[in-house]
């Protein structure tokens, strides 16, 4: 497997730094921390948190909204790019029989945490107050899981590729869950026509039409002119229109760039998820991803800073529901469904990967940090329940230690890449 892009390493470090700073700040001076998080940038603006006043809606742009709803759209666009290439390109990682077992294991890795979360909530008698957070423990943090997976399996172990396939499919499913189950307000689906129109227009005018005009001409003058003179600007404008359409439709606007990603000219093959080899591809989609690398690292620092500031006194039932959903539900779901896919359904495991490795992969995938924090922030309104759920997402880092221990007990042999 091609070496995974260093993006995941550097962005993880800044995200951790932001989260640690938030934890320290919130537990030293919670009032100043929350004032910082909800700092008003522009009042009565056309984007921001909605407020119903006098029969009409006004919006307030806060620092929290700017990071979580506007700038995090770039992070989700990068995840969507990897999913898109993995699905659509000829050598995509999520195409064909080789992807079936990881995809079925992914389903188990989402159903298991939901079952544990809701079942434990019913046992503890808090089902009504916390059931909306069922999707929080379904998340797998791609970057952190990859880093821990390398520590457990080594860079060249087939379980690493399996883990990456599972994590990216998990993120794709997470995006669908966010869009369907966590609207930001009253749904107005007609606004999605703006997103659809922006995607179709930019694809037709700046992708399909130049290539159509260049048929039979190896010099490709029209496509070259569009790339040289217009670059990413048409897609940026279309992305802004699509984002606004999502906001007005009541769907989380951080997902607003997803319809635009497939319209951007892309390479005709994929080297793998976050593969370093793709740094040398010159298609516009990969070019944009590489140039977003450093901005997204900074955005994720602020995401950690604005979302992980939870007081330790907030620990309560939702903390343990999220924590055990990830720590118990993920490994069990992945191991059981992965085994069913590999043996009764006869899709098999990658060569060199043992059945017991499914359990270890499940432990590694139980780190839900980034997306779990994001889902917690939209599943519950700000307050005690949201803070408790976020603490459970933070505690999922304990899966790293469990994974290392499981690797030792299961006698995983590291394979150097």
JSON list of N, CA, C and O in Angstrom, two decimals, residues 35 57 68 95 111 147 149 170 182 185 194 197 247 259 272 283 301 307 318 331 334 371 378 383 412 415:
[
{"chain": "A", "resi": 35, "resn": "UNK", "atom": "N", "xyz": [-17.59, 32.39, 26.83]},
{"chain": "A", "resi": 35, "resn": "UNK", "atom": "CA", "xyz": [-17.73, 33.71, 26.21]},
{"chain": "A", "resi": 35, "resn": "UNK", "atom": "C", "xyz": [-16.93, 33.76, 24.91]},
{"chain": "A", "resi": 35, "resn": "UNK", "atom": "O", "xyz": [-17.40, 34.32, 23.91]},
{"chain": "A", "resi": 57, "resn": "UNK", "atom": "N", "xyz": [-36.90, 35.39, 10.82]},
{"chain": "A", "resi": 57, "resn": "UNK", "atom": "CA", "xyz": [-35.68, 34.79, 11.35]},
{"chain": "A", "resi": 57, "resn": "UNK", "atom": "C", "xyz": [-34.50, 35.74, 11.14]},
{"chain": "A", "resi": 57, "resn": "UNK", "atom": "O", "xyz": [-34.29, 36.26, 10.04]},
{"chain": "A", "resi": 68, "resn": "UNK", "atom": "N", "xyz": [-17.53, 25.72, 13.14]},
{"chain": "A", "resi": 68, "resn": "UNK", "atom": "CA", "xyz": [-18.26, 24.45, 13.01]},
{"chain": "A", "resi": 68, "resn": "UNK", "atom": "C", "xyz": [-19.10, 24.35, 11.75]},
{"chain": "A", "resi": 68, "resn": "UNK", "atom": "O", "xyz": [-19.19, 23.28, 11.14]},
{"chain": "A", "resi": 95, "resn": "UNK", "atom": "N", "xyz": [-14.40, -0.12, -4.33]},
{"chain": "A", "resi": 95, "resn": "UNK", "atom": "CA", "xyz": [-15.03, -0.76, -5.48]},
{"chain": "A", "resi": 95, "resn": "UNK", "atom": "C", "xyz": [-14.75, -2.26, -5.48]},
{"chain": "A", "resi": 95, "resn": "UNK", "atom": "O", "xyz": [-13.67, -2.69, -5.10]},
{"chain": "A", "resi": 111, "resn": "UNK", "atom": "N", "xyz": [-23.85, -0.20, 13.89]},
{"chain": "A", "resi": 111, "resn": "UNK", "atom": "CA", "xyz": [-25.00, -0.77, 14.58]},
{"chain": "A", "resi": 111, "resn": "UNK", "atom": "C", "xyz": [-24.66, -1.17, 16.02]},
{"chain": "A", "resi": 111, "resn": "UNK", "atom": "O", "xyz": [-25.47, -0.99, 16.93]},
{"chain": "A", "resi": 147, "resn": "UNK", "atom": "N", "xyz": [-3.17, 6.50, 13.08]},
{"chain": "A", "resi": 147, "resn": "UNK", "atom": "CA", "xyz": [-1.93, 6.62, 13.85]},
{"chain": "A", "resi": 147, "resn": "UNK", "atom": "C", "xyz": [-1.79, 5.49, 14.86]},
{"chain": "A", "resi": 147, "resn": "UNK", "atom": "O", "xyz": [-0.72, 4.90, 15.00]},
{"chain": "A", "resi": 149, "resn": "UNK", "atom": "N", "xyz": [-3.39, 2.62, 14.71]},
{"chain": "A", "resi": 149, "resn": "UNK", "atom": "CA", "xyz": [-3.29, 1.38, 13.94]},
{"chain": "A", "resi": 149, "resn": "UNK", "atom": "C", "xyz": [-1.86, 1.09, 13.51]},
{"chain": "A", "resi": 149, "resn": "UNK", "atom": "O", "xyz": [-1.41, -0.06, 13.54]},
{"chain": "A", "resi": 170, "resn": "UNK", "atom": "N", "xyz": [-17.15, 4.69, 7.15]},
{"chain": "A", "resi": 170, "resn": "UNK", "atom": "CA", "xyz": [-17.81, 5.14, 8.37]},
{"chain": "A", "resi": 170, "resn": "UNK", "atom": "C", "xyz": [-18.12, 6.63, 8.28]},
{"chain": "A", "resi": 170, "resn": "UNK", "atom": "O", "xyz": [-19.21, 7.10, 8.63]},
{"chain": "A", "resi": 182, "resn": "UNK", "atom": "N", "xyz": [-30.17, 15.02, 11.61]},
{"chain": "A", "resi": 182, "resn": "UNK", "atom": "CA", "xyz": [-29.85, 16.18, 12.44]},
{"chain": "A", "resi": 182, "resn": "UNK", "atom": "C", "xyz": [-29.99, 17.49, 11.67]},
{"chain": "A", "resi": 182, "resn": "UNK", "atom": "O", "xyz": [-29.01, 18.21, 11.45]},
{"chain": "A", "resi": 185, "resn": "UNK", "atom": "N", "xyz": [-32.75, 23.14, 11.55]},
{"chain": "A", "resi": 185, "resn": "UNK", "atom": "CA", "xyz": [-33.96, 23.93, 11.77]},
{"chain": "A", "resi": 185, "resn": "UNK", "atom": "C", "xyz": [-35.10, 23.31, 10.99]},
{"chain": "A", "resi": 185, "resn": "UNK", "atom": "O", "xyz": [-35.04, 22.15, 10.58]},
{"chain": "A", "resi": 194, "resn": "UNK", "atom": "N", "xyz": [-31.00, 25.06, -5.08]},
{"chain": "A", "resi": 194, "resn": "UNK", "atom": "CA", "xyz": [-29.88, 25.97, -5.27]},
{"chain": "A", "resi": 194, "resn": "UNK", "atom": "C", "xyz": [-28.56, 25.20, -5.29]},
{"chain": "A", "resi": 194, "resn": "UNK", "atom": "O", "xyz": [-27.70, 25.43, -6.15]},
{"chain": "A", "resi": 197, "resn": "UNK", "atom": "N", "xyz": [-28.52, 23.08, -8.49]},
{"chain": "A", "resi": 197, "resn": "UNK", "atom": "CA", "xyz": [-28.29, 23.94, -9.65]},
{"chain": "A", "resi": 197, "resn": "UNK", "atom": "C", "xyz": [-26.86, 24.42, -9.74]},
{"chain": "A", "resi": 197, "resn": "UNK", "atom": "O", "xyz": [-26.27, 24.44, -10.83]},
{"chain": "A", "resi": 247, "resn": "UNK", "atom": "N", "xyz": [-27.80, 25.70, 4.28]},
{"chain": "A", "resi": 247, "resn": "UNK", "atom": "CA", "xyz": [-28.20, 26.45, 5.48]},
{"chain": "A", "resi": 247, "resn": "UNK", "atom": "C", "xyz": [-29.69, 26.77, 5.44]},
{"chain": "A", "resi": 247, "resn": "UNK", "atom": "O", "xyz": [-30.41, 26.55, 6.42]},
{"chain": "A", "resi": 259, "resn": "UNK", "atom": "N", "xyz": [-22.09, 18.40, -2.61]},
{"chain": "A", "resi": 259, "resn": "UNK", "atom": "CA", "xyz": [-22.55, 18.27, -4.00]},
{"chain": "A", "resi": 259, "resn": "UNK", "atom": "C", "xyz": [-21.54, 18.80, -5.01]},
{"chain": "A", "resi": 259, "resn": "UNK", "atom": "O", "xyz": [-21.61, 18.42, -6.19]},
{"chain": "A", "resi": 272, "resn": "UNK", "atom": "N", "xyz": [-5.08, 5.31, -3.44]},
{"chain": "A", "resi": 272, "resn": "UNK", "atom": "CA", "xyz": [-5.43, 4.86, -2.11]},
{"chain": "A", "resi": 272, "resn": "UNK", "atom": "C", "xyz": [-5.86, 6.03, -1.27]},
{"chain": "A", "resi": 272, "resn": "UNK", "atom": "O", "xyz": [-5.67, 7.20, -1.62]},
{"chain": "A", "resi": 283, "resn": "UNK", "atom": "N", "xyz": [-4.35, 17.00, -11.37]},
{"chain": "A", "resi": 283, "resn": "UNK", "atom": "CA", "xyz": [-5.76, 17.32, -11.60]},
{"chain": "A", "resi": 283, "resn": "UNK", "atom": "C", "xyz": [-6.24, 18.34, -10.55]},
{"chain": "A", "resi": 283, "resn": "UNK", "atom": "O", "xyz": [-5.68, 18.44, -9.47]},
{"chain": "A", "resi": 301, "resn": "UNK", "atom": "N", "xyz": [-7.50, 22.85, 14.55]},
{"chain": "A", "resi": 301, "resn": "UNK", "atom": "CA", "xyz": [-7.02, 23.34, 15.85]},
{"chain": "A", "resi": 301, "resn": "UNK", "atom": "C", "xyz": [-8.14, 24.11, 16.54]},
{"chain": "A", "resi": 301, "resn": "UNK", "atom": "O", "xyz": [-8.45, 23.89, 17.72]},
{"chain": "A", "resi": 307, "resn": "UNK", "atom": "N", "xyz": [-14.72, 23.12, 20.74]},
{"chain": "A", "resi": 307, "resn": "UNK", "atom": "CA", "xyz": [-15.67, 22.04, 20.99]},
{"chain": "A", "resi": 307, "resn": "UNK", "atom": "C", "xyz": [-15.30, 21.11, 22.13]},
{"chain": "A", "resi": 307, "resn": "UNK", "atom": "O", "xyz": [-16.15, 20.39, 22.65]},
{"chain": "A", "resi": 318, "resn": "UNK", "atom": "N", "xyz": [-24.66, 10.35, 29.95]},
{"chain": "A", "resi": 318, "resn": "UNK", "atom": "CA", "xyz": [-24.31, 10.39, 28.53]},
{"chain": "A", "resi": 318, "resn": "UNK", "atom": "C", "xyz": [-22.83, 10.13, 28.26]},
{"chain": "A", "resi": 318, "resn": "UNK", "atom": "O", "xyz": [-22.47, 9.61, 27.20]},
{"chain": "A", "resi": 331, "resn": "UNK", "atom": "N", "xyz": [-15.91, -2.56, 18.70]},
{"chain": "A", "resi": 331, "resn": "UNK", "atom": "CA", "xyz": [-15.18, -3.83, 18.48]},
{"chain": "A", "resi": 331, "resn": "UNK", "atom": "C", "xyz": [-16.10, -5.02, 18.25]},
{"chain": "A", "resi": 331, "resn": "UNK", "atom": "O", "xyz": [-15.84, -5.85, 17.37]},
{"chain": "A", "resi": 334, "resn": "UNK", "atom": "N", "xyz": [-17.83, -4.68, 14.70]},
{"chain": "A", "resi": 334, "resn": "UNK", "atom": "CA", "xyz": [-16.88, -4.91, 13.60]},
{"chain": "A", "resi": 334, "resn": "UNK", "atom": "C", "xyz": [-16.45, -6.37, 13.55]},
{"chain": "A", "resi": 334, "resn": "UNK", "atom": "O", "xyz": [-16.38, -6.97, 12.47]},
{"chain": "A", "resi": 371, "resn": "UNK", "atom": "N", "xyz": [-15.33, 13.44, 14.71]},
{"chain": "A", "resi": 371, "resn": "UNK", "atom": "CA", "xyz": [-16.71, 13.41, 14.22]},
{"chain": "A", "resi": 371, "resn": "UNK", "atom": "C", "xyz": [-17.69, 13.21, 15.38]},
{"chain": "A", "resi": 371, "resn": "UNK", "atom": "O", "xyz": [-18.80, 13.75, 15.36]},
{"chain": "A", "resi": 378, "resn": "UNK", "atom": "N", "xyz": [-24.32, 18.87, 17.52]},
{"chain": "A", "resi": 378, "resn": "UNK", "atom": "CA", "xyz": [-25.58, 19.08, 16.81]},
{"chain": "A", "resi": 378, "resn": "UNK", "atom": "C", "xyz": [-26.72, 18.22, 17.35]},
{"chain": "A", "resi": 378, "resn": "UNK", "atom": "O", "xyz": [-27.89, 18.52, 17.14]},
{"chain": "A", "resi": 383, "resn": "UNK", "atom": "N", "xyz": [-25.26, 22.68, 26.81]},
{"chain": "A", "resi": 383, "resn": "UNK", "atom": "CA", "xyz": [-25.67, 22.46, 28.19]},
{"chain": "A", "resi": 383, "resn": "UNK", "atom": "C", "xyz": [-25.08, 21.19, 28.76]},
{"chain": "A", "resi": 383, "resn": "UNK", "atom": "O", "xyz": [-24.14, 20.61, 28.20]},
{"chain": "A", "resi": 412, "resn": "UNK", "atom": "N", "xyz": [-0.31, -9.73, 17.64]},
{"chain": "A", "resi": 412, "resn": "UNK", "atom": "CA", "xyz": [-0.19, -9.09, 16.33]},
{"chain": "A", "resi": 412, "resn": "UNK", "atom": "C", "xyz": [1.28, -8.88, 16.00]},
{"chain": "A", "resi": 412, "resn": "UNK", "atom": "O", "xyz": [2.03, -8.34, 16.82]},
{"chain": "A", "resi": 415, "resn": "UNK", "atom": "N", "xyz": [4.09, -5.30, 10.73]},
{"chain": "A", "resi": 415, "resn": "UNK", "atom": "CA", "xyz": [4.66, -5.40, 9.37]},
{"chain": "A", "resi": 415, "resn": "UNK", "atom": "C", "xyz": [5.11, -4.02, 8.95]},
{"chain": "A", "resi": 415, "resn": "UNK", "atom": "O", "xyz": [4.31, -3.10, 8.83]}
]
